[in-house]
Structures are given as structure tokens and as C-alpha cells.
Coordinates of C-alpha atoms in Angstrom, one line a residue:
M1 CA 46.1 -27.4 -23.8
A2 CA 45.6 -27.9 -20.1
M3 CA 42.1 -28.3 -18.8
V4 CA 41.1 -25.7 -16.2
L5 CA 39.3 -27.9 -13.8
E6 CA 37.0 -25.2 -12.4
F7 CA 35.7 -24.4 -15.9
F8 CA 35.5 -28.0 -17.1
V9 CA 33.6 -29.3 -14.0
E10 CA 31.2 -26.4 -14.1
R11 CA 30.4 -27.0 -17.7
F12 CA 30.3 -30.8 -17.3
L13 CA 27.9 -30.6 -14.3
L14 CA 25.5 -28.7 -16.5
K15 CA 25.8 -31.3 -19.2
I16 CA 25.4 -34.2 -16.9
T17 CA 22.4 -32.7 -15.0
N18 CA 20.6 -32.2 -18.3
F19 CA 21.5 -35.7 -19.4
A20 CA 20.3 -37.3 -16.1
A21 CA 16.9 -35.7 -16.5
G22 CA 16.6 -36.7 -20.2
E23 CA 15.0 -39.7 -22.0
I24 CA 18.4 -41.0 -23.2
C25 CA 19.6 -41.7 -19.7
K26 CA 16.4 -43.6 -19.0
V27 CA 16.8 -45.7 -22.2
L28 CA 20.4 -46.6 -21.4
C29 CA 19.5 -47.5 -17.8
V30 CA 22.4 -45.6 -16.4
R31 CA 20.6 -42.9 -14.3
E32 CA 21.7 -44.2 -10.9
E33 CA 25.4 -44.3 -11.9
V34 CA 25.2 -40.9 -13.6
E35 CA 23.5 -39.3 -10.6
T36 CA 26.2 -40.7 -8.3
L37 CA 28.9 -39.2 -10.6
E38 CA 27.0 -35.8 -10.6
R39 CA 26.9 -35.8 -6.7
R40 CA 30.6 -36.6 -6.3
L41 CA 31.6 -33.9 -8.8
A42 CA 29.4 -31.3 -7.0
R43 CA 31.1 -32.1 -3.7
I44 CA 34.6 -31.4 -5.0
K45 CA 33.8 -28.0 -6.6
G46 CA 34.8 -26.2 -3.4
F47 CA 38.5 -27.1 -3.5
L48 CA 39.1 -27.4 -7.3
L49 CA 40.5 -23.9 -7.7
T50 CA 42.7 -24.2 -4.6
A51 CA 44.0 -27.5 -5.9
E52 CA 44.8 -25.9 -9.3
Q53 CA 47.0 -23.2 -7.6
R54 CA 48.5 -25.5 -5.0
R55 CA 49.6 -28.1 -7.6
H56 CA 52.5 -25.8 -8.7
V57 CA 54.1 -26.0 -5.3
D58 CA 53.0 -29.4 -4.0
P59 CA 53.9 -32.5 -6.0
A60 CA 51.3 -34.7 -4.2
T61 CA 48.5 -32.2 -5.1
D62 CA 49.8 -32.1 -8.7
T63 CA 49.5 -35.9 -8.9
R64 CA 45.9 -35.8 -7.6
V65 CA 44.9 -32.9 -10.0
R66 CA 46.3 -34.9 -12.9
E67 CA 44.3 -37.9 -11.9
L68 CA 41.2 -35.7 -11.5
K69 CA 41.6 -34.3 -15.0
D70 CA 42.1 -37.7 -16.4
V71 CA 38.8 -38.8 -14.9
M72 CA 37.0 -35.6 -16.2
Y73 CA 38.2 -36.2 -19.7
D74 CA 37.0 -39.8 -19.6
A75 CA 33.7 -38.8 -18.1
D76 CA 33.2 -36.2 -20.8
D77 CA 33.9 -38.8 -23.5
I78 CA 31.5 -41.4 -21.9
I79 CA 28.6 -38.9 -21.5
D80 CA 29.1 -37.8 -25.1
L81 CA 29.1 -41.5 -26.1
C82 CA 25.9 -42.0 -24.2
I83 CA 24.2 -39.1 -25.9
I84 CA 25.2 -40.4 -29.3
E85 CA 24.4 -44.1 -28.7
G86 CA 21.2 -43.2 -26.7
G87 CA 20.0 -41.1 -29.6
S88 CA 20.4 -44.0 -31.9
L89 CA 18.5 -46.3 -29.5
L90 CA 15.6 -43.9 -29.3
K91 CA 15.3 -43.8 -33.0
S92 CA 15.2 -47.6 -33.2
R93 CA 13.0 -48.1 -30.1
A94 CA 9.9 -49.0 -32.0
S95 CA 11.6 -51.6 -34.1
T96 CA 13.4 -53.2 -31.1
T97 CA 10.1 -53.4 -29.3
F98 CA 8.8 -55.4 -32.2
A99 CA 11.9 -57.6 -32.0
V100 CA 11.2 -58.5 -28.4
C101 CA 7.7 -59.7 -29.3
N102 CA 9.0 -61.7 -32.3
P103 CA 12.3 -63.4 -31.1
S104 CA 12.7 -65.0 -34.5
S105 CA 13.0 -61.6 -36.1
S106 CA 16.3 -60.7 -37.6
Q107 CA 16.3 -57.6 -35.4
S108 CA 16.4 -59.5 -32.1
S109 CA 20.2 -59.9 -32.2
S110 CA 20.4 -56.1 -32.6
Y111 CA 18.2 -55.7 -29.5
F112 CA 20.2 -58.1 -27.3
G113 CA 23.4 -56.4 -28.6
S114 CA 22.1 -53.1 -27.4
I115 CA 21.5 -54.5 -24.0
K116 CA 25.1 -55.7 -23.9
H117 CA 26.2 -52.2 -25.0
R118 CA 24.2 -50.7 -22.1
Y119 CA 25.9 -52.9 -19.6
E120 CA 29.3 -51.8 -21.0
I121 CA 28.4 -48.1 -20.7
S122 CA 27.1 -48.6 -17.2
G123 CA 30.2 -50.4 -16.2
R124 CA 32.5 -47.7 -17.6
I125 CA 30.5 -45.0 -15.6
K126 CA 30.7 -47.2 -12.4
R127 CA 34.5 -47.5 -12.8
L128 CA 34.8 -43.7 -13.2
N129 CA 32.8 -43.3 -10.0
D130 CA 35.2 -45.7 -8.2
R131 CA 38.2 -43.7 -9.5
L132 CA 36.7 -40.4 -8.4
K133 CA 35.9 -41.8 -5.0
E134 CA 39.4 -43.0 -4.5
I135 CA 40.9 -39.6 -5.4
T136 CA 38.5 -37.4 -3.5
E137 CA 38.5 -39.5 -0.3
D138 CA 42.2 -38.7 0.2
R139 CA 41.7 -35.1 1.2
S140 CA 45.2 -34.9 2.7
T141 CA 46.6 -34.3 -0.8
I142 CA 44.0 -31.6 -1.6
P143 CA 43.5 -29.7 1.6
D144 CA 41.1 -26.7 2.0
V145 CA 43.9 -24.2 2.0
E146 CA 43.2 -20.4 1.8
N147 CA 42.2 -19.3 -1.6
V148 CA 44.8 -16.8 -2.8
K149 CA 43.2 -15.8 -6.0
I150 CA 42.6 -12.1 -6.4
D151 CA 39.0 -11.2 -7.0
P152 CA 38.0 -11.4 -10.6
P153 CA 37.4 -8.0 -12.3
H154 CA 34.1 -6.9 -13.5
R155 CA 34.7 -5.4 -16.9
P156 CA 32.0 -3.0 -18.2
E157 CA 29.9 -4.8 -20.9
R158 CA 30.4 -3.9 -24.5
S159 CA 27.6 -3.4 -26.9
P160 CA 27.2 -6.4 -29.2
G161 CA 28.8 -5.7 -32.6
T162 CA 30.8 -2.7 -31.4
P163 CA 34.5 -3.3 -31.9
S164 CA 36.5 -2.4 -28.7
I165 CA 40.0 -2.9 -30.2
E166 CA 41.5 0.4 -31.2
V167 CA 44.8 -0.2 -33.0
K168 CA 47.1 2.7 -32.2
A169 CA 50.7 3.4 -31.4
D170 CA 52.0 1.2 -28.6
I171 CA 52.1 2.9 -25.1
I172 CA 55.8 3.2 -24.2
G173 CA 57.6 5.0 -21.4
T174 CA 59.8 8.1 -21.9
Q175 CA 62.9 5.9 -21.3
I176 CA 62.2 3.8 -24.4
E177 CA 61.1 6.9 -26.4
G178 CA 64.5 8.5 -25.7
A179 CA 66.4 5.3 -26.6
A180 CA 64.4 5.0 -29.9
Q181 CA 65.3 8.6 -31.0
N182 CA 69.0 8.0 -30.3
L183 CA 68.9 4.8 -32.4
I184 CA 67.0 6.5 -35.2
N185 CA 69.6 9.3 -35.3
S186 CA 72.4 6.8 -35.5
I187 CA 70.8 4.9 -38.4
V188 CA 69.8 8.0 -40.4
E189 CA 73.0 10.0 -39.9
I190 CA 75.5 7.2 -40.5
S191 CA 77.6 7.6 -43.7
E192 CA 76.1 6.1 -46.9
K193 CA 79.5 4.6 -47.7
P194 CA 79.2 1.3 -45.9
K195 CA 76.9 -0.9 -48.0
C196 CA 75.5 -2.7 -45.0
V197 CA 75.5 -1.7 -41.3
V198 CA 74.2 -3.8 -38.5
F199 CA 72.7 -2.4 -35.3
G200 CA 72.1 -4.6 -32.3
I201 CA 69.5 -4.2 -29.6
V202 CA 70.3 -6.3 -26.6
G203 CA 68.4 -7.1 -23.4
M204 CA 66.6 -9.7 -21.4
G205 CA 63.2 -11.1 -22.3
G206 CA 60.3 -8.7 -21.7
I207 CA 62.6 -5.6 -21.4
G208 CA 61.2 -3.9 -24.5
K209 CA 63.6 -4.8 -27.4
T210 CA 60.8 -5.5 -29.9
T211 CA 59.0 -2.4 -28.8
L212 CA 62.1 -0.3 -29.4
A213 CA 62.7 -1.9 -32.8
R214 CA 59.1 -1.3 -33.7
K215 CA 59.4 2.4 -32.8
V216 CA 62.4 2.7 -35.1
F217 CA 60.7 0.7 -37.9
N218 CA 57.7 3.0 -38.0
D219 CA 59.5 6.3 -37.6
E220 CA 58.8 8.9 -40.4
R221 CA 62.5 9.6 -41.0
I222 CA 63.2 5.9 -41.4
I223 CA 60.4 5.6 -43.8
Q224 CA 61.7 8.5 -45.9
N225 CA 65.3 7.2 -46.0
Y226 CA 64.5 3.5 -46.4
P227 CA 61.6 3.0 -48.8
I228 CA 61.9 -0.8 -48.4
R229 CA 61.3 -2.0 -44.9
V230 CA 61.1 -5.6 -43.9
W231 CA 60.4 -7.2 -40.5
L232 CA 61.3 -10.9 -39.9
C233 CA 60.7 -12.9 -36.7
V234 CA 63.6 -15.4 -36.4
T235 CA 62.8 -18.6 -34.4
K236 CA 65.5 -20.7 -32.9
K237 CA 64.9 -23.4 -35.6
Y238 CA 64.5 -21.1 -38.5
S239 CA 64.4 -22.3 -42.1
E240 CA 66.7 -20.5 -44.5
T241 CA 64.4 -20.9 -47.5
D242 CA 61.3 -20.0 -45.5
L243 CA 63.0 -16.7 -44.3
L244 CA 64.1 -15.9 -47.9
K245 CA 60.6 -16.5 -49.2
E246 CA 59.1 -14.4 -46.5
M247 CA 61.5 -11.6 -47.2
I248 CA 60.9 -11.8 -51.0
R249 CA 57.1 -11.5 -50.4
S250 CA 57.6 -8.6 -48.0
V251 CA 59.3 -6.6 -50.7
G252 CA 56.6 -7.4 -53.2
G253 CA 58.2 -10.3 -55.0
N254 CA 56.9 -13.7 -56.1
V255 CA 58.6 -16.9 -55.0
E256 CA 57.0 -19.2 -57.6
G257 CA 59.5 -21.2 -59.6
A258 CA 62.3 -20.6 -57.1
K259 CA 63.1 -23.6 -54.8
S260 CA 66.8 -23.6 -54.0
R261 CA 68.5 -21.1 -51.7
A262 CA 70.6 -19.8 -54.7
E263 CA 67.5 -19.2 -56.8
L264 CA 65.8 -17.4 -53.9
E265 CA 68.9 -15.2 -53.3
R266 CA 69.0 -14.1 -56.9
K267 CA 65.4 -13.2 -56.9
L268 CA 65.8 -11.2 -53.7
V269 CA 68.8 -9.2 -55.0
S270 CA 66.8 -8.3 -58.1
L271 CA 64.1 -6.7 -55.9
L272 CA 66.5 -4.6 -53.7
S273 CA 66.7 -1.5 -56.0
K274 CA 66.1 1.0 -53.1
N275 CA 67.6 1.5 -49.6
L276 CA 66.5 -1.3 -47.2
L277 CA 65.8 -1.4 -43.5
L278 CA 65.7 -5.0 -42.3
V279 CA 64.6 -5.9 -38.7
L280 CA 65.6 -9.4 -37.5
D281 CA 63.6 -9.9 -34.3
D282 CA 64.7 -12.3 -31.6
V283 CA 68.0 -13.6 -33.1
W284 CA 69.6 -16.5 -31.2
S285 CA 72.6 -17.1 -33.5
P286 CA 74.8 -14.8 -35.6
E287 CA 74.7 -17.4 -38.5
V288 CA 71.3 -16.0 -39.6
W289 CA 73.2 -13.0 -40.8
E290 CA 76.8 -14.1 -41.4
D291 CA 76.1 -17.4 -43.3
F292 CA 72.8 -16.6 -44.7
L293 CA 71.4 -13.1 -45.3
K294 CA 74.7 -11.3 -45.6
N295 CA 75.5 -12.7 -49.1
P296 CA 72.5 -11.4 -51.0
L297 CA 72.3 -8.1 -49.1
M298 CA 76.0 -7.3 -49.7
H299 CA 75.7 -8.1 -53.4
E300 CA 76.9 -5.3 -55.7
A301 CA 73.5 -5.1 -57.4
A302 CA 71.7 -4.5 -54.1
S303 CA 71.2 -1.0 -52.7
N304 CA 72.4 0.1 -49.3
C305 CA 70.8 -1.6 -46.3
R306 CA 70.7 -1.1 -42.5
I307 CA 70.1 -4.2 -40.4
V308 CA 68.5 -4.0 -36.9
I309 CA 68.6 -7.2 -34.8
T310 CA 67.1 -7.8 -31.4
T311 CA 68.7 -10.5 -29.2
R312 CA 69.1 -11.5 -25.6
D313 CA 72.7 -12.6 -26.2
E314 CA 75.2 -9.8 -26.3
N315 CA 77.8 -12.1 -28.0
V316 CA 75.4 -12.4 -30.9
A317 CA 75.2 -8.7 -31.3
R318 CA 79.0 -8.1 -30.9
N319 CA 79.7 -10.8 -33.5
L320 CA 77.7 -8.8 -36.0
G321 CA 79.1 -5.3 -35.4
D322 CA 80.1 -2.5 -33.0
N323 CA 76.7 -0.7 -33.0
V324 CA 75.2 -2.3 -30.0
H325 CA 72.4 -0.7 -27.9
H326 CA 71.6 -2.1 -24.5
V327 CA 68.0 -1.7 -23.4
E328 CA 68.0 -0.8 -19.7
K329 CA 65.4 -1.7 -17.1
M330 CA 62.9 1.0 -16.4
D331 CA 63.5 3.1 -13.4
E332 CA 60.6 3.5 -10.9
E333 CA 59.4 6.8 -12.3
C334 CA 59.3 5.6 -15.9
G335 CA 57.7 2.3 -14.8
W336 CA 55.0 4.1 -12.9
E337 CA 54.3 6.4 -15.9
L338 CA 54.0 3.3 -18.1
L339 CA 51.7 1.6 -15.6
W340 CA 49.2 4.5 -15.2
K341 CA 49.2 5.3 -18.9
T342 CA 48.3 1.7 -19.7
V343 CA 45.7 1.3 -16.9
W344 CA 43.9 4.6 -17.6
D345 CA 44.6 4.8 -21.3
N346 CA 42.3 7.6 -22.7
R347 CA 39.6 7.2 -20.1
E348 CA 38.8 9.6 -17.2
K349 CA 41.8 9.5 -15.0
G350 CA 40.5 11.2 -11.9
D351 CA 42.9 11.6 -9.0
I352 CA 45.6 9.1 -9.7
S353 CA 48.0 10.4 -7.1
R354 CA 46.4 8.2 -4.4
F355 CA 47.4 5.2 -6.5
K356 CA 51.0 6.1 -7.0
E357 CA 52.5 4.7 -3.8
I358 CA 50.9 1.3 -4.3
G359 CA 51.6 1.3 -8.0
T360 CA 55.2 2.1 -7.5
K361 CA 55.6 -0.8 -5.1
M362 CA 54.1 -3.1 -7.8
V363 CA 56.4 -1.7 -10.4
Q364 CA 59.3 -2.6 -8.2
K365 CA 58.0 -6.2 -8.1
C366 CA 58.0 -6.1 -12.0
D367 CA 61.8 -5.7 -11.9
G368 CA 61.7 -2.8 -14.4
L369 CA 60.4 -5.0 -17.3
P370 CA 57.9 -3.2 -19.5
L371 CA 56.1 -6.5 -20.5
A372 CA 55.5 -7.3 -16.8
I373 CA 54.2 -3.8 -16.1
K374 CA 51.8 -3.9 -19.1
V375 CA 50.5 -7.3 -18.2
L376 CA 50.0 -6.1 -14.6
A377 CA 48.2 -3.1 -15.9
G378 CA 45.8 -5.4 -17.8
A379 CA 44.8 -7.0 -14.4
L380 CA 44.4 -3.5 -12.8
R381 CA 42.4 -1.8 -15.5
S382 CA 39.0 -2.7 -13.9
R383 CA 40.1 -2.0 -10.4
R384 CA 39.1 1.5 -9.5
S385 CA 39.9 1.7 -5.7
T386 CA 43.1 1.7 -3.7
M387 CA 41.7 -1.2 -1.6
E388 CA 41.6 -3.4 -4.7
W389 CA 45.1 -2.4 -5.7
E390 CA 46.3 -3.2 -2.2
K391 CA 44.9 -6.7 -2.5
V392 CA 46.8 -7.3 -5.7
L393 CA 50.0 -5.9 -4.1
R394 CA 49.7 -8.4 -1.1
S395 CA 48.8 -11.4 -3.3
D396 CA 51.0 -14.5 -2.6
L397 CA 51.0 -15.2 -6.3
W398 CA 53.9 -12.7 -6.8
K399 CA 56.1 -15.3 -5.0
M400 CA 55.4 -18.2 -7.4
K401 CA 58.7 -20.0 -7.8
K402 CA 57.9 -23.4 -9.2
L403 CA 57.2 -22.4 -12.7
D404 CA 59.6 -22.1 -15.7
E405 CA 62.6 -20.1 -14.5
N406 CA 61.9 -17.5 -17.3
V407 CA 58.4 -16.9 -16.1
L408 CA 57.9 -13.9 -13.8
G409 CA 55.5 -14.1 -10.8
V410 CA 53.5 -11.1 -12.1
L411 CA 52.7 -13.1 -15.3
F412 CA 51.3 -15.9 -13.2
L413 CA 49.4 -13.5 -11.1
S414 CA 47.8 -12.0 -14.2
Y415 CA 46.9 -15.5 -15.4
E416 CA 45.3 -16.4 -12.1
D417 CA 43.2 -13.1 -12.3
L418 CA 41.5 -14.4 -15.5
P419 CA 38.1 -16.0 -15.3
S420 CA 38.2 -19.7 -16.1
H421 CA 37.0 -19.4 -19.7
L422 CA 39.8 -16.9 -20.5
K423 CA 42.3 -19.2 -18.9
Q424 CA 41.4 -21.9 -21.4
C425 CA 41.8 -19.4 -24.3
F426 CA 45.1 -18.2 -23.0
L427 CA 46.5 -21.7 -22.6
H428 CA 45.2 -22.7 -26.1
C429 CA 47.4 -20.0 -27.7
S430 CA 50.5 -22.0 -26.7
L431 CA 49.5 -24.6 -29.3
F432 CA 50.5 -22.2 -32.1
P433 CA 54.1 -22.3 -33.3
D434 CA 56.7 -20.0 -31.8
K435 CA 56.4 -16.5 -33.1
A436 CA 53.3 -17.4 -35.1
D437 CA 50.8 -14.8 -36.3
M438 CA 47.4 -15.6 -34.9
Y439 CA 44.3 -14.4 -36.7
R440 CA 41.1 -13.5 -34.9
K441 CA 38.9 -15.6 -37.1
D442 CA 41.0 -18.7 -36.5
L443 CA 41.1 -18.3 -32.8
I444 CA 37.3 -17.7 -32.6
R445 CA 36.6 -20.9 -34.6
L446 CA 39.0 -23.0 -32.5
W447 CA 37.7 -21.7 -29.2
V448 CA 34.1 -22.4 -30.2
A449 CA 35.1 -25.9 -31.5
E450 CA 36.9 -26.6 -28.2
G451 CA 33.8 -25.7 -26.2
F452 CA 35.3 -22.7 -24.4
T453 CA 32.4 -20.4 -25.0
E454 CA 29.8 -20.0 -22.3
E455 CA 26.3 -19.8 -23.7
N456 CA 24.5 -16.5 -23.8
G457 CA 20.9 -16.3 -25.2
E458 CA 21.5 -13.0 -26.9
L459 CA 24.8 -13.7 -28.7
S460 CA 26.0 -16.4 -31.0
M461 CA 29.0 -18.6 -29.9
E462 CA 31.2 -16.7 -32.4
E463 CA 30.2 -13.3 -31.0
I464 CA 31.0 -14.6 -27.5
A465 CA 34.4 -15.9 -28.6
E466 CA 35.1 -12.6 -30.3
G467 CA 34.5 -10.9 -26.9
Y468 CA 37.1 -13.3 -25.4
Y469 CA 39.6 -12.2 -28.1
E470 CA 39.0 -8.6 -27.2
D471 CA 39.4 -9.3 -23.5
M472 CA 42.8 -11.0 -24.1
I473 CA 43.9 -7.9 -26.1
W474 CA 42.5 -5.6 -23.4
R475 CA 44.5 -7.4 -20.7
N476 CA 47.8 -7.2 -22.8
L477 CA 48.0 -11.0 -23.0
L478 CA 47.9 -10.8 -26.8
Q479 CA 49.6 -8.1 -28.8
V480 CA 47.7 -6.7 -31.8
D481 CA 49.8 -6.4 -35.0
P482 CA 49.8 -2.7 -35.7
T483 CA 49.8 -3.3 -39.5
F484 CA 46.3 -4.7 -39.2
V485 CA 44.2 -1.7 -38.5
D486 CA 41.1 -3.8 -37.7
G487 CA 43.0 -5.7 -34.9
S488 CA 42.5 -9.0 -36.7
R489 CA 46.0 -10.3 -36.3
C490 CA 48.0 -10.7 -33.1
T491 CA 51.0 -12.4 -31.5
M492 CA 51.8 -13.7 -28.0
H493 CA 55.1 -12.7 -26.3
D494 CA 57.4 -15.7 -25.8
L495 CA 57.5 -15.1 -22.0
L496 CA 53.7 -15.4 -21.9
R497 CA 53.9 -18.4 -24.2
S498 CA 56.4 -20.0 -21.8
L499 CA 54.0 -19.5 -19.0
A500 CA 51.2 -21.1 -20.9
Q501 CA 53.4 -24.1 -21.8
S502 CA 54.5 -24.5 -18.2
L503 CA 50.9 -24.8 -17.2
I504 CA 50.0 -27.4 -19.8
Q505 CA 51.6 -30.3 -17.8
G506 CA 51.6 -32.8 -20.6
E507 CA 47.9 -32.5 -21.6
G508 CA 48.6 -30.5 -24.7
V509 CA 51.8 -29.6 -26.6
Y510 CA 53.2 -28.0 -29.7
V511 CA 56.3 -29.8 -31.2
S512 CA 58.1 -29.0 -34.4
D513 CA 59.3 -32.6 -34.6
L514 CA 57.0 -35.4 -33.6
Q515 CA 59.9 -37.7 -33.0
S516 CA 61.0 -35.5 -30.1
L517 CA 57.7 -35.9 -28.3
N518 CA 58.4 -36.9 -24.7
S519 CA 56.4 -39.6 -23.1
D520 CA 54.9 -38.9 -19.6
P521 CA 53.4 -42.0 -18.0
L522 CA 51.3 -39.8 -15.6
T523 CA 49.3 -38.1 -18.3
K524 CA 47.6 -38.8 -21.5
L525 CA 48.1 -36.3 -24.3
R526 CA 44.7 -34.7 -25.3
R527 CA 45.8 -32.0 -27.7
L528 CA 48.7 -32.1 -30.1
S529 CA 50.0 -29.4 -32.4
T530 CA 52.8 -29.7 -34.9
S531 CA 54.3 -28.3 -38.1
N532 CA 56.5 -29.2 -41.0
I533 CA 55.0 -32.6 -41.4
G534 CA 56.3 -34.8 -44.3
E535 CA 54.3 -36.1 -47.2
R536 CA 52.1 -38.4 -45.1
I537 CA 50.6 -37.4 -41.7
Q538 CA 51.4 -40.0 -39.2
L539 CA 51.4 -39.8 -35.4
P540 CA 53.7 -41.5 -32.8
D541 CA 52.4 -45.0 -31.8
R542 CA 52.0 -43.9 -28.2
I543 CA 49.4 -41.2 -29.2
V544 CA 47.5 -43.5 -31.4
E545 CA 47.5 -46.4 -28.9
E546 CA 46.2 -44.2 -26.0
K547 CA 43.2 -43.2 -28.2
C548 CA 42.7 -40.0 -26.0
L549 CA 43.6 -37.3 -28.5
R550 CA 40.8 -34.7 -28.8
S551 CA 42.5 -32.0 -30.9
L552 CA 45.0 -32.3 -33.7
L553 CA 46.4 -29.1 -35.2
I554 CA 48.8 -29.2 -38.2
F555 CA 50.5 -25.9 -39.2
D556 CA 52.8 -24.9 -42.1
S557 CA 53.1 -28.3 -43.8
P558 CA 52.9 -27.7 -47.6
R559 CA 54.6 -31.1 -48.2
A560 CA 51.7 -33.0 -46.5
R561 CA 49.5 -34.7 -49.1
T562 CA 47.9 -37.7 -47.5
I563 CA 46.4 -39.0 -44.2
G564 CA 46.3 -42.7 -43.5
D565 CA 42.7 -44.1 -43.3
D566 CA 43.6 -46.0 -40.1
L567 CA 44.5 -42.8 -38.2
F568 CA 40.9 -41.6 -37.8
K569 CA 39.7 -45.2 -37.2
K570 CA 41.8 -45.2 -34.0
L571 CA 41.3 -41.5 -32.8
R572 CA 37.7 -41.9 -32.0
N573 CA 37.6 -39.0 -29.5
L574 CA 38.9 -36.4 -31.9
R575 CA 36.9 -33.2 -31.7
V576 CA 39.0 -30.6 -33.4
L577 CA 41.1 -31.0 -36.6
L578 CA 43.0 -28.2 -38.2
L579 CA 45.0 -28.6 -41.4
N580 CA 46.6 -25.3 -42.0
D581 CA 48.8 -24.7 -45.1
T582 CA 48.9 -28.3 -46.2
S583 CA 48.6 -29.8 -49.7
I584 CA 45.9 -32.3 -48.7
E585 CA 43.2 -32.5 -51.3
S586 CA 41.0 -35.2 -49.9
L587 CA 40.3 -36.8 -46.5
P588 CA 39.8 -40.5 -45.8
K589 CA 36.3 -41.8 -45.6
S590 CA 36.9 -42.9 -42.0
I591 CA 36.6 -39.2 -40.9
G592 CA 32.9 -39.5 -41.3
E593 CA 32.9 -42.1 -38.5
L594 CA 34.2 -39.5 -36.0
S595 CA 31.0 -38.7 -34.1
H596 CA 32.6 -36.0 -31.9
L597 CA 34.1 -34.0 -34.8

């Protein structure tokens, strides 16, 4: 996950100010170097945000920002080390004083060893100051350009403990509503004679394919005609057995005892005693149906089924059948309707006609894509004047061209509209696997562990992080799973995930195969997320040798049973460890030596 410099420096300055004024700094004899570091960081605050934005269009600025982040990570590690080591010195202060008076004492070597350690820490801080001085003196690479960030919104405060997430039907435009009814009619009215019929929904990313499929999936007529309904998200690198297991569980079955594909197929067929509607969301290859699911669903013992697939590739849909529906871009009127419905929701609307001209111009910039319009609406929700809307319309961030080619400028604009703590949370979500369900409780724990929460005397860290979760939902950057009425499960659209990944810049990454991890000499990986690990958790030599990893997240690795003791001995800066869906029963003793964890 990429560090947001503005947030990190602000938080670090508070930490280092408190440290410089404390007893530990005095004991370690590093106050002079620490205060120098504090002054230099305070001087660069003014252009940090500008540099973060400019880095995406200027390679020289990007290099300097990477170097600054590297310094900040190292500085944070050193100050934490000072706090830990200094605390130990304070505890042993009385005994070391005795050792000075009695050189023959066995503790004298410990005393002189601590002096050597102080010099080492002081030297590391001095070298950091030298690096920071070299970077910041070259202002030509980080000039004081105009700050193009739109003003941060001021969202009305929520009462603590009052849930603000209301799970309800997704807001859709009349265009998608009409398309959904046509597709539902086709599915319900088609002859019962064909055992399986495939319907394709085709369109570019963000155009509303999943929204349309969800509307069909939850329709009352569909529920009446198809008692068994299953929704499967299909990733590019899907596992046949995992998809079969998920489908079996979705229809109320148990996968215990079935390991092979043939065993799972037989179990699935035995459960399909009633009509089935199956949605395969985001299909990239026709093989998922032709070579895999078609066999059990066409079995003579299975009931009739209707398959709805969503895909960006028309060839995939055509290969599966003739019932193909193309999702069209929204016209201006439908786009404006979707925008104002999402912005005002059920609140007092007032006179919205004065916003329509500006809003329609912004809808045009969204290229008729519902996702872009909804994310834009999330940034506009707290803006109650036409002047504020005009500022958004004129923002240079619409023109951002240097990001991933699949990322729209409006998505980057909405990201830049976030306060720095929410930027961190948004970027962190890209560490989850593609199409992963994210649970509120997991995100809250991770965000607190990562240090993203800003202290508030009235609320606990967990309550603050829960507010961040609600803000992300409110801004349409995370989508609540409608089957969870309490809003506790969500997903992130793959276009938003692509944006987050494009902003990571090598600091954090999710990889499904550790062997495919690319090496970037300009950065040191700080956060690593992966899945489908084998029996023993091992990391690439490059990661271990750098000794910079702060977070290690392991997902969906039921085969993983052991962790090498030497791994934690080398990853001394590890602060966050997540072992999700593994078979690990015990951790090596060396984990107790990780002082940051």
C-alpha cells in the first residue's frame, strides 16, 4: 500500500515532537539529531501534497517522492526503535549507574555496549538527515506549483454508535431499469424445453453490467420461477474446484469428503432438484462454461437452468449463445438523473434545477459510465452550492492521463478529493485479492493496526475506523453487498482497484503467485499480500534481504501449515500479520521477538 506523504509526515511530526521532548530521547543522547530531522520535515510540508499529484505526470518528481517516502519509512522505523530501546535503557538505568561506579561489575560490559548502541542509533538518524537534506535542497524537481486539489468536503458529523449505512436497492437510472425488465422478460418467457439457456450481458468496465445482472437476480418473477439462485464472481485465474465448492455451498450443500472435480460435479448435480438461475459475473473466457460448468448443469438428473454471464468481451458472449444484451452508455438525461438521485438520495433536495447545467457537463466528462457518475456523486454529496460544483467541473484532475489506461480521470479526481486518512484506507483495499469480499470487522482491524486512524479523545480507534468504513461507502468507493443487511460486507469495483494499484508504485502489492513478483530497484516493498500459498510460507529472497516489509497478508491458503522460524528473525520491521484461511496451528517462537507487531 502506498504511503500518502501528507498523512505520514503529519503523523510522524507529532510522534517525533513528543519523542524529542521526552526522557528517552535524553537517555539516548540523540536530541540534536532528532530536532534537526523534525525541522527539515516541517519545512517540506508545504509542497508534499503538490509533489504527490505532480509525480503522476513528471518522472523527476516521481523519483524524488519515492526517495522521500523511503526516508520517511526508515525514519519511522528508527524512532520506533529508539522508543523501544530507550524504554529498556530507562528500566536498567539504576543498575547501569552502579556498573559505572564498579567497573569490575559484570554489568559494566552491558553499560558500554549500550553506549555503542546509542552511537549507532545517532549515526543512523544523522544519515537520514543527510539524505533528507540532499532531496529537499533540489527544489527544481519538486517546485511549488499550483495546488489543484479540490477543497475537501465537510461531512456532517454522525452521532457515535449510530449506523449510517442503509442497505437498500441500488440507485439505477431509467435506462438500466428498462434494460433489466427486457432481460427478465426474456428469461421468464423463454420455452422450458431447452435444458440450459445462456444470456450474455456485454459492455465496457463501469458501464453497469453487474448492476443490471443484480437487478435481474433480485427480481420477484425470477425468484418465483427459479427457486435456486447462485451468484459467482469469476476471476481471470479462477480455480475450477474452488468455483464448484462455492456453488455447492451456495445451494446449501456440503463439500466435505469431495476433493476431485468429478466428485464435486456429482455432488452438485444431486443438489439441483429445482430450476436454477446462475450468474457468472465478469467472465473473461468461454471455457468457464464450455469446459467446466456445462457438464454438471446439462446432466439429465439436473433441473432446468438459465445462465447469465457478464463480460467485457463480446466474443466470449457470442461463443456461449445468441442471447446477447449490449449495455449502452447512459445518455445525458439518464446520466443527470442518476447523478442527482445519488447526490441527494432521500435528503431535502431543494431547488436542484440550478445545478443541472453544471451537473450535465460533468456527466459528459463521465463518458456515460454509471460507475464514474456514482463515484463523482460521492465527491459532490457534501457540496451544497453551485460555486463548489463549478470548482469540481474546472479541476485539472479530469485530464489525468498518466495512470493506468483503464482508469478514468473522474476516479482519480474523486480519490484526490479524499482526506489523507481515507486515501490510505482506499489504497489498502487493493491488497485484497481480485473480486474478494471484504468484511467491515477485518478492514477496521487492519486500518487500526496500520496506524491509519487519527486519535479522537471521545472515540476508540475501532469506532474511528468504522467511521472511515462508512465514509468509503458513502462516497461510493466501496459497494455494500446487499445480501448483508447490516452493511458488514463490501466489494471494490475492479476499475477502482486498478486505480489504487496504479497509485501503489511498488510500495505494496497483491500477487497470486510470489514467483511472479517483479523487482523494482527504485523502491523497497513495504506491504505484501498473496494467496494460494503452498504448505510452507516462504517469501522471495529479495523481500527477506531488504528487511523492510511492514505488512504481510496471506489469504485463501488452506494448504499452508508451517512458517519457517528464520522468516520472522529477518523481518524485524513487521507490524501487521494476517493469516486468513490457512491451516497453520502454531507460530514459531521468533514471532515474540518482533517488537513492532
